[in-house]
PDB file of C-alpha atoms and ligand atoms in Angstrom:
ATOM      1  CA  UNK A 396      80.484 161.927  44.108  1.00 87.00           C
ATOM      2  CA  UNK A 397      82.801 164.875  43.691  1.00 92.00           C
ATOM      3  CA  UNK A 398      83.793 166.168  40.244  1.00 96.00           C
ATOM      4  CA  UNK A 399      87.383 167.402  40.111  1.00 97.00           C
ATOM      5  CA  UNK A 400      89.687 169.025  37.548  1.00 98.00           C
ATOM      6  CA  UNK A 401      93.334 167.975  37.835  1.00 98.00           C
ATOM      7  CA  UNK A 402      95.425 170.340  35.658  1.00 98.00           C
ATOM      8  CA  UNK A 403      98.550 168.632  34.293  1.00 98.00           C
ATOM      9  CA  UNK A 404     101.609 170.846  34.680  1.00 98.00           C
ATOM     10  CA  UNK A 405     103.392 168.959  31.893  1.00 98.00           C
ATOM     11  CA  UNK A 406     101.970 171.589  29.533  1.00 97.00           C
ATOM     12  CA  UNK A 407     102.927 174.530  31.786  1.00 97.00           C
ATOM     13  CA  UNK A 408     105.805 176.986  31.451  1.00 97.00           C
ATOM     14  CA  UNK A 409     108.275 175.792  34.090  1.00 95.00           C
ATOM     15  CA  UNK A 410     109.820 179.249  34.335  1.00 95.00           C
ATOM     16  CA  UNK A 411     106.585 180.774  35.619  1.00 96.00           C
ATOM     17  CA  UNK A 412     105.218 178.093  37.904  1.00 95.00           C
ATOM     18  CA  UNK A 413     104.145 180.281  40.836  1.00 95.00           C
ATOM     19  CA  UNK A 414     101.950 182.486  38.655  1.00 97.00           C
ATOM     20  CA  UNK A 415     100.451 179.497  36.812  1.00 97.00           C
ATOM     21  CA  UNK A 416      99.686 177.508  39.952  1.00 97.00           C
ATOM     22  CA  UNK A 417      98.004 180.622  41.363  1.00 96.00           C
ATOM     23  CA  UNK A 418      95.898 180.885  38.200  1.00 97.00           C
ATOM     24  CA  UNK A 419      94.531 177.348  38.470  1.00 97.00           C
ATOM     25  CA  UNK A 420      93.852 177.887  42.162  1.00 96.00           C
ATOM     26  CA  UNK A 421      91.964 181.133  41.392  1.00 96.00           C
ATOM     27  CA  UNK A 422      89.871 179.150  38.917  1.00 96.00           C
ATOM     28  CA  UNK A 423      88.791 176.831  41.735  1.00 95.00           C
ATOM     29  CA  UNK A 424      91.067 173.837  41.116  1.00 97.00           C
ATOM     30  CA  UNK A 425      91.851 171.616  44.084  1.00 97.00           C
ATOM     31  CA  UNK A 426      94.200 169.144  42.364  1.00 98.00           C
ATOM     32  CA  UNK A 427      97.468 169.407  40.470  1.00 98.00           C
ATOM     33  CA  UNK A 428      98.439 166.490  38.179  1.00 98.00           C
ATOM     34  CA  UNK A 429     102.164 165.701  38.054  1.00 98.00           C
ATOM     35  CA  UNK A 430     103.445 163.388  35.297  1.00 98.00           C
ATOM     36  CA  UNK A 431     106.688 161.591  36.114  1.00 98.00           C
ATOM     37  CA  UNK A 432     108.309 159.829  33.120  1.00 98.00           C
ATOM     38  CA  UNK A 433     111.491 157.763  33.211  1.00 98.00           C
ATOM     39  CA  UNK A 434     112.385 157.313  29.514  1.00 98.00           C
ATOM     40  CA  UNK A 435     111.993 153.536  29.968  1.00 98.00           C
ATOM     41  CA  UNK A 436     108.322 152.844  30.707  1.00 98.00           C
ATOM     42  CA  UNK A 437     107.495 155.664  28.268  1.00 98.00           C
ATOM     43  CA  UNK A 438     109.800 157.157  25.624  1.00 97.00           C
ATOM     44  CA  UNK A 439     110.020 160.593  27.197  1.00 98.00           C
ATOM     45  CA  UNK A 440     111.591 161.983  30.398  1.00 98.00           C
ATOM     46  CA  UNK A 441     109.701 164.707  32.271  1.00 98.00           C
ATOM     47  CA  UNK A 442     110.626 165.665  35.844  1.00 98.00           C
ATOM     48  CA  UNK A 443     111.075 164.082  39.235  1.00 98.00           C
ATOM     49  CA  UNK A 444     111.334 164.761  42.942  1.00 98.00           C
ATOM     50  CA  UNK A 445     113.137 168.155  43.010  1.00 97.00           C
ATOM     51  CA  UNK A 446     110.558 169.784  40.720  1.00 97.00           C
ATOM     52  CA  UNK A 447     107.656 168.393  42.753  1.00 98.00           C
ATOM     53  CA  UNK A 448     109.253 169.642  45.998  1.00 97.00           C
ATOM     54  CA  UNK A 449     109.599 173.127  44.502  1.00 96.00           C
ATOM     55  CA  UNK A 450     105.997 173.149  43.300  1.00 96.00           C
ATOM     56  CA  UNK A 451     104.890 172.326  46.848  1.00 95.00           C
ATOM     57  CA  UNK A 452     105.950 175.850  47.869  1.00 93.00           C
ATOM     58  CA  UNK A 453     103.272 177.339  45.621  1.00 92.00           C
ATOM     59  CA  UNK A 454     100.687 174.620  45.986  1.00 91.00           C
ATOM     60  CA  UNK A 455     100.556 173.904  49.717  1.00 91.00           C
ATOM     61  CA  UNK A 456      96.759 173.686  49.701  1.00 95.00           C
ATOM     62  CA  UNK A 457      96.467 171.628  46.496  1.00 98.00           C
ATOM     63  CA  UNK A 458      96.135 167.854  46.269  1.00 98.00           C
ATOM     64  CA  UNK A 459      99.246 166.602  44.466  1.00 98.00           C
ATOM     65  CA  UNK A 460      97.997 163.914  42.080  1.00 98.00           C
ATOM     66  CA  UNK A 461     101.228 162.179  41.027  1.00 99.00           C
ATOM     67  CA  UNK A 462     101.069 159.943  37.931  1.00 99.00           C
ATOM     68  CA  UNK A 463     104.111 157.667  37.808  1.00 99.00           C
ATOM     69  CA  UNK A 464     105.089 156.433  34.349  1.00 99.00           C
ATOM     70  CA  UNK A 465     108.146 154.575  35.623  1.00 98.00           C
ATOM     71  CA  UNK A 466     109.131 150.901  35.773  1.00 98.00           C
ATOM     72  CA  UNK A 467     108.861 149.162  39.166  1.00 98.00           C
ATOM     73  CA  UNK A 468     107.415 152.218  40.936  1.00 98.00           C
ATOM     74  CA  UNK A 469     107.778 150.690  44.411  1.00 98.00           C
ATOM     75  CA  UNK A 470     111.480 151.630  44.280  1.00 98.00           C
ATOM     76  CA  UNK A 471     110.618 155.332  44.587  1.00 98.00           C
ATOM     77  CA  UNK A 472     107.402 155.576  46.613  1.00 98.00           C
ATOM     78  CA  UNK A 473     109.082 156.957  49.741  1.00 98.00           C
ATOM     79  CA  UNK A 474     110.852 159.679  47.725  1.00 98.00           C
ATOM     80  CA  UNK A 475     107.586 160.801  46.107  1.00 98.00           C
ATOM     81  CA  UNK A 476     105.829 160.857  49.480  1.00 98.00           C
ATOM     82  CA  UNK A 477     108.684 162.936  50.922  1.00 98.00           C
ATOM     83  CA  UNK A 478     108.495 165.492  48.118  1.00 97.00           C
ATOM     84  CA  UNK A 479     104.778 166.031  48.649  1.00 98.00           C
ATOM     85  CA  UNK A 480     102.561 163.499  46.832  1.00 98.00           C
ATOM     86  CA  UNK A 481      99.009 163.141  48.202  1.00 98.00           C
ATOM     87  CA  UNK A 482      97.887 160.495  45.700  1.00 98.00           C
ATOM     88  CA  UNK A 483     100.287 158.219  43.819  1.00 99.00           C
ATOM     89  CA  UNK A 484      98.926 156.470  40.740  1.00 99.00           C
ATOM     90  CA  UNK A 485     101.100 153.902  38.981  1.00 99.00           C
ATOM     91  CA  UNK A 486     100.783 151.649  35.927  1.00 99.00           C
ATOM     92  CA  UNK A 487      99.861 147.983  36.263  1.00 98.00           C
ATOM     93  CA  UNK A 488     102.059 147.374  33.198  1.00 98.00           C
ATOM     94  CA  UNK A 489     105.094 148.747  35.082  1.00 98.00           C
ATOM     95  CA  UNK A 490     104.992 145.830  37.553  1.00 98.00           C
ATOM     96  CA  UNK A 491     105.932 142.187  36.967  1.00 98.00           C
ATOM     97  CA  UNK A 492     102.920 140.559  38.596  1.00 98.00           C
ATOM     98  CA  UNK A 493      99.893 140.914  40.887  1.00 98.00           C
ATOM     99  CA  UNK A 494     102.060 140.492  43.958  1.00 98.00           C
ATOM    100  CA  UNK A 495     104.202 143.492  43.015  1.00 98.00           C
ATOM    101  CA  UNK A 496     101.067 145.555  42.347  1.00 98.00           C
ATOM    102  CA  UNK A 497      99.598 144.722  45.771  1.00 98.00           C
ATOM    103  CA  UNK A 498     102.962 145.435  47.445  1.00 98.00           C
ATOM    104  CA  UNK A 499     103.158 148.831  45.730  1.00 99.00           C
ATOM    105  CA  UNK A 500      99.615 149.762  46.775  1.00 99.00           C
ATOM    106  CA  UNK A 501     100.316 148.704  50.366  1.00 98.00           C
ATOM    107  CA  UNK A 502     103.568 150.641  50.430  1.00 98.00           C
ATOM    108  CA  UNK A 503     101.860 153.838  49.212  1.00 99.00           C
ATOM    109  CA  UNK A 504      99.120 153.480  51.840  1.00 98.00           C
ATOM    110  CA  UNK A 505     101.643 152.735  54.589  1.00 98.00           C
ATOM    111  CA  UNK A 506     102.734 156.393  54.330  1.00 98.00           C
ATOM    112  CA  UNK A 507      99.164 157.564  54.972  1.00 98.00           C
ATOM    113  CA  UNK A 508      98.523 158.780  51.412  1.00 98.00           C
ATOM    114  CA  UNK A 509      96.132 157.525  48.715  1.00 98.00           C
ATOM    115  CA  UNK A 510      96.932 154.923  46.047  1.00 99.00           C
ATOM    116  CA  UNK A 511      95.717 154.786  42.469  1.00 99.00           C
ATOM    117  CA  UNK A 512      96.307 152.441  39.564  1.00 99.00           C
ATOM    118  CA  UNK A 513      96.204 153.100  35.856  1.00 99.00           C
ATOM    119  CA  UNK A 514      96.233 151.216  32.567  1.00 98.00           C
ATOM    120  CA  UNK A 515      97.386 151.977  29.050  1.00 98.00           C
ATOM    121  CA  UNK A 516      94.795 151.930  26.235  1.00 98.00           C
ATOM    122  CA  UNK A 517      95.663 148.314  25.306  1.00 98.00           C
ATOM    123  CA  UNK A 518      95.172 146.792  28.778  1.00 98.00           C
ATOM    124  CA  UNK A 519      91.711 145.387  29.596  1.00 98.00           C
ATOM    125  CA  UNK A 520      89.709 147.404  32.135  1.00 98.00           C
ATOM    126  CA  UNK A 521      88.976 144.152  34.003  1.00 98.00           C
ATOM    127  CA  UNK A 522      92.691 143.898  34.933  1.00 98.00           C
ATOM    128  CA  UNK A 523      92.044 146.487  37.676  1.00 98.00           C
ATOM    129  CA  UNK A 524      89.172 144.572  39.324  1.00 98.00           C
ATOM    130  CA  UNK A 525      91.251 142.712  41.958  1.00 98.00           C
ATOM    131  CA  UNK A 526      92.710 146.012  43.219  1.00 98.00           C
ATOM    132  CA  UNK A 527      89.503 148.058  43.571  1.00 98.00           C
ATOM    133  CA  UNK A 528      89.037 147.363  47.305  1.00 98.00           C
ATOM    134  CA  UNK A 529      92.560 148.733  47.964  1.00 98.00           C
ATOM    135  CA  UNK A 530      92.638 151.922  45.880  1.00 98.00           C
ATOM    136  CA  UNK A 531      91.220 155.430  45.944  1.00 98.00           C
ATOM    137  CA  UNK A 532      91.564 156.170  42.227  1.00 98.00           C
ATOM    138  CA  UNK A 533      91.391 154.287  38.910  1.00 99.00           C
ATOM    139  CA  UNK A 534      92.911 156.209  35.985  1.00 99.00           C
ATOM    140  CA  UNK A 535      91.935 155.346  32.420  1.00 98.00           C
ATOM    141  CA  UNK A 536      94.500 156.631  29.909  1.00 99.00           C
ATOM    142  CA  UNK A 537      92.772 158.103  26.868  1.00 98.00           C
ATOM    143  CA  UNK A 538      96.105 158.420  24.976  1.00 98.00           C
ATOM    144  CA  UNK A 539      99.247 156.283  24.946  1.00 98.00           C
ATOM    145  CA  UNK A 540     101.132 157.626  27.968  1.00 98.00           C
ATOM    146  CA  UNK A 541     104.314 159.585  27.321  1.00 97.00           C
ATOM    147  CA  UNK A 542     103.413 162.942  25.821  1.00 97.00           C
ATOM    148  CA  UNK A 543     100.991 165.811  26.325  1.00 97.00           C
ATOM    149  CA  UNK A 544      99.011 167.328  23.464  1.00 97.00           C
ATOM    150  CA  UNK A 545      97.777 164.070  21.857  1.00 98.00           C
ATOM    151  CA  UNK A 546      94.228 163.430  20.606  1.00 98.00           C
ATOM    152  CA  UNK A 547      91.672 161.702  22.822  1.00 98.00           C
ATOM    153  CA  UNK A 548      91.146 158.076  21.714  1.00 98.00           C
ATOM    154  CA  UNK A 549      87.379 157.553  21.199  1.00 98.00           C
ATOM    155  CA  UNK A 550      87.636 153.946  22.504  1.00 98.00           C
ATOM    156  CA  UNK A 551      88.142 155.527  25.923  1.00 98.00           C
ATOM    157  CA  UNK A 552      84.421 156.355  26.199  1.00 98.00           C
ATOM    158  CA  UNK A 553      83.469 152.666  26.316  1.00 98.00           C
ATOM    159  CA  UNK A 554      86.374 151.929  28.627  1.00 98.00           C
ATOM    160  CA  UNK A 555      85.186 154.648  31.026  1.00 99.00           C
ATOM    161  CA  UNK A 556      81.630 153.242  30.962  1.00 98.00           C
ATOM    162  CA  UNK A 557      82.980 149.752  31.653  1.00 98.00           C
ATOM    163  CA  UNK A 558      85.195 151.028  34.480  1.00 98.00           C
ATOM    164  CA  UNK A 559      82.361 153.028  36.078  1.00 98.00           C
ATOM    165  CA  UNK A 560      80.107 149.952  36.005  1.00 98.00           C
ATOM    166  CA  UNK A 561      82.867 147.778  37.455  1.00 98.00           C
ATOM    167  CA  UNK A 562      83.382 150.280  40.302  1.00 98.00           C
ATOM    168  CA  UNK A 563      79.628 150.488  40.983  1.00 98.00           C
ATOM    169  CA  UNK A 564      79.234 146.694  40.951  1.00 98.00           C
ATOM    170  CA  UNK A 565      82.149 146.342  43.380  1.00 98.00           C
ATOM    171  CA  UNK A 566      80.574 148.679  45.940  1.00 98.00           C
ATOM    172  CA  UNK A 567      84.013 150.274  46.448  1.00 98.00           C
ATOM    173  CA  UNK A 568      84.429 154.014  46.748  1.00 97.00           C
ATOM    174  CA  UNK A 569      86.891 154.710  43.915  1.00 98.00           C
ATOM    175  CA  UNK A 570      87.306 157.851  41.817  1.00 98.00           C
ATOM    176  CA  UNK A 571      87.442 157.340  38.041  1.00 98.00           C
ATOM    177  CA  UNK A 572      90.078 159.579  36.479  1.00 98.00           C
ATOM    178  CA  UNK A 573      90.735 160.166  32.784  1.00 99.00           C
ATOM    179  CA  UNK A 574      93.947 161.522  31.264  1.00 98.00           C
ATOM    180  CA  UNK A 575      94.912 162.583  27.755  1.00 98.00           C
ATOM    181  CA  UNK A 576      93.393 164.754  25.053  1.00 98.00           C
ATOM    182  CA  UNK A 577      90.667 166.327  27.195  1.00 98.00           C
ATOM    183  CA  UNK A 578      89.347 169.552  25.678  1.00 98.00           C
ATOM    184  CA  UNK A 579      86.245 171.753  25.706  1.00 96.00           C
ATOM    185  CA  UNK A 580      84.609 169.851  22.832  1.00 97.00           C
ATOM    186  CA  UNK A 581      84.814 166.359  24.398  1.00 98.00           C
ATOM    187  CA  UNK A 582      84.398 167.337  28.050  1.00 98.00           C
ATOM    188  CA  UNK A 583      80.643 166.686  28.327  1.00 96.00           C
ATOM    189  CA  UNK A 584      80.893 163.268  26.661  1.00 98.00           C
ATOM    190  CA  UNK A 585      83.727 162.292  29.024  1.00 98.00           C
ATOM    191  CA  UNK A 586      81.622 163.199  32.064  1.00 97.00           C
ATOM    192  CA  UNK A 587      78.606 161.349  30.641  1.00 96.00           C
ATOM    193  CA  UNK A 588      80.814 158.259  30.218  1.00 98.00           C
ATOM    194  CA  UNK A 589      81.470 158.229  33.971  1.00 97.00           C
ATOM    195  CA  UNK A 590      84.754 159.975  34.745  1.00 98.00           C
ATOM    196  CA  UNK A 591      84.776 162.216  37.830  1.00 97.00           C
ATOM    197  CA  UNK A 592      88.439 163.307  38.031  1.00 98.00           C
ATOM    198  CA  UNK A 593      89.502 164.968  34.797  1.00 98.00           C
ATOM    199  CA  UNK A 594      93.133 165.629  33.863  1.00 98.00           C
ATOM    200  CA  UNK A 595      93.773 168.406  31.348  1.00 98.00           C
ATOM    201  CA  UNK A 596      97.199 169.727  30.346  1.00 98.00           C
ATOM    202  CA  UNK A 597      97.231 171.546  27.028  1.00 98.00           C
ATOM    203  CA  UNK A 598      93.588 172.624  27.369  1.00 98.00           C
ATOM    204  CA  UNK A 599      94.381 174.424  30.645  1.00 98.00           C
ATOM    205  CA  UNK A 600      97.951 175.708  30.332  1.00 98.00           C
ATOM    206  CA  UNK A 601      97.985 176.935  26.720  1.00 96.00           C
ATOM    207  CA  UNK A 602      96.429 180.401  26.421  1.00 95.00           C
ATOM    208  CA  UNK A 603      94.628 182.122  29.290  1.00 97.00           C
ATOM    209  CA  UNK A 604      95.058 179.617  32.133  1.00 98.00           C
ATOM    210  CA  UNK A 605      92.477 181.061  34.506  1.00 96.00           C
ATOM    211  CA  UNK A 606      89.870 181.376  31.764  1.00 97.00           C
ATOM    212  CA  UNK A 607      90.564 177.834  30.493  1.00 98.00           C
ATOM    213  CA  UNK A 608      90.460 176.261  33.957  1.00 98.00           C
ATOM    214  CA  UNK A 609      87.306 178.226  34.893  1.00 97.00           C
ATOM    215  CA  UNK A 610      85.506 176.838  31.842  1.00 97.00           C
ATOM    216  CA  UNK A 611      86.088 173.313  33.153  1.00 97.00           C
ATOM    217  CA  UNK A 612      85.496 173.983  36.859  1.00 96.00           C
ATOM    218  CA  UNK A 613      82.188 175.764  36.104  1.00 95.00           C
ATOM    219  CA  UNK A 614      81.033 172.851  33.957  1.00 94.00           C
ATOM    220  CA  UNK A 615      81.981 170.419  36.721  1.00 95.00           C
ATOM    221  CA  UNK A 616      79.961 172.416  39.247  1.00 93.00           C
ATOM    222  CA  UNK A 617      76.916 172.367  36.944  1.00 91.00           C
ATOM    223  CA  UNK A 618      77.368 168.637  36.364  1.00 86.00           C
ATOM    224  CA  UNK A 619      77.615 167.916  40.122  1.00 87.00           C
ATOM    225  CA  UNK A 620      74.401 169.859  40.771  1.00 83.00           C
ATOM    226  CA  UNK A 621      72.516 167.919  38.117  1.00 74.00           C
ATOM    227  CA  UNK A 622      73.036 164.653  39.980  1.00 65.00           C
TER     228      UNK A 622
HETATM  229  C1  LIG B1334     100.439 161.815  29.184  1.00 80.07           C
HETATM  230  C2  LIG B1334     100.217 162.428  30.530  1.00 80.07           C
HETATM  231  C3  LIG B1334      99.129 163.425  30.606  1.00 80.07           C
HETATM  232  C4  LIG B1334      99.332 164.679  29.802  1.00 80.07           C
HETATM  233  C5  LIG B1334      97.989 165.153  29.354  1.00 80.07           C
HETATM  234  O1  LIG B1334     101.266 160.711  29.294  1.00 80.07           O
HETATM  235  O2  LIG B1334      99.908 161.416  31.474  1.00 80.07           O
HETATM  236  O3  LIG B1334      98.823 163.771  31.956  1.00 80.07           O
HETATM  237  O4  LIG B1334      99.967 165.711  30.515  1.00 80.07           O
HETATM  238  O5  LIG B1334      98.166 166.184  28.478  1.00 80.07           O
HETATM  239  P1  LIG B1334      97.006 166.700  27.515  1.00 80.07           P
HETATM  240  O6  LIG B1334      95.865 167.127  28.372  1.00 80.07           O
HETATM  241  O7  LIG B1334      97.676 167.812  26.799  1.00 80.07           O
HETATM  242  O8  LIG B1334      96.644 165.554  26.600  1.00 80.07           O
HETATM  243 ZN1  LIG B1335      99.130 162.010  33.526  1.00 80.07          ZN
END
């Protein structure tokens, strides 16, 4: 299993993106996490296709890990593929029913990219079980989606353990991602709970970006070697 840091640009300075993307790359990051918010599924509005297309210029070699917090995401999958998404993760709660979820996953994969699903803190982990054979990534939200800079919800540790066990029992090869409130002090516990793709916004982009990101990437390398 690979351990990956996915820095969330929501906490970045959008006027200095080239320099900041270079800093996370220098620190050994392979992913970039892109939070798309529509003001309906979540209260806030972030950015959409034009910003992601522009970031592609600086991040050609990075895996664009797009987290859609929008209602009925299947309406926009083609647009996010065209602007450079490599993985599209969407919320189960943003779809009406199982059929719409399966259709969205199939649509994402039809473009030759990877699909992920995610759940808010109040949705049972077991809700993702039927989709495990079809997805590459399962994202557990450790805050209510919508804003960066919130505190990690401690209930997420048990949810990560439950999700990791569910993935192992299924025999499917699915990455377990965590998003929200990750920082130096809870990083080890999050890894111990079973996450292997770690999103961090504030903890990477506030202060010295390369130093912050290196702290996490070095820890991930040590953790991978221990296994
Ligand atoms: C929240 C977003 C997160 C956010 C994380 O809805 O999905 O990706 O950027 O930010 P931090 O790491 O600051 O909690
Ligand atoms: Zn996110």
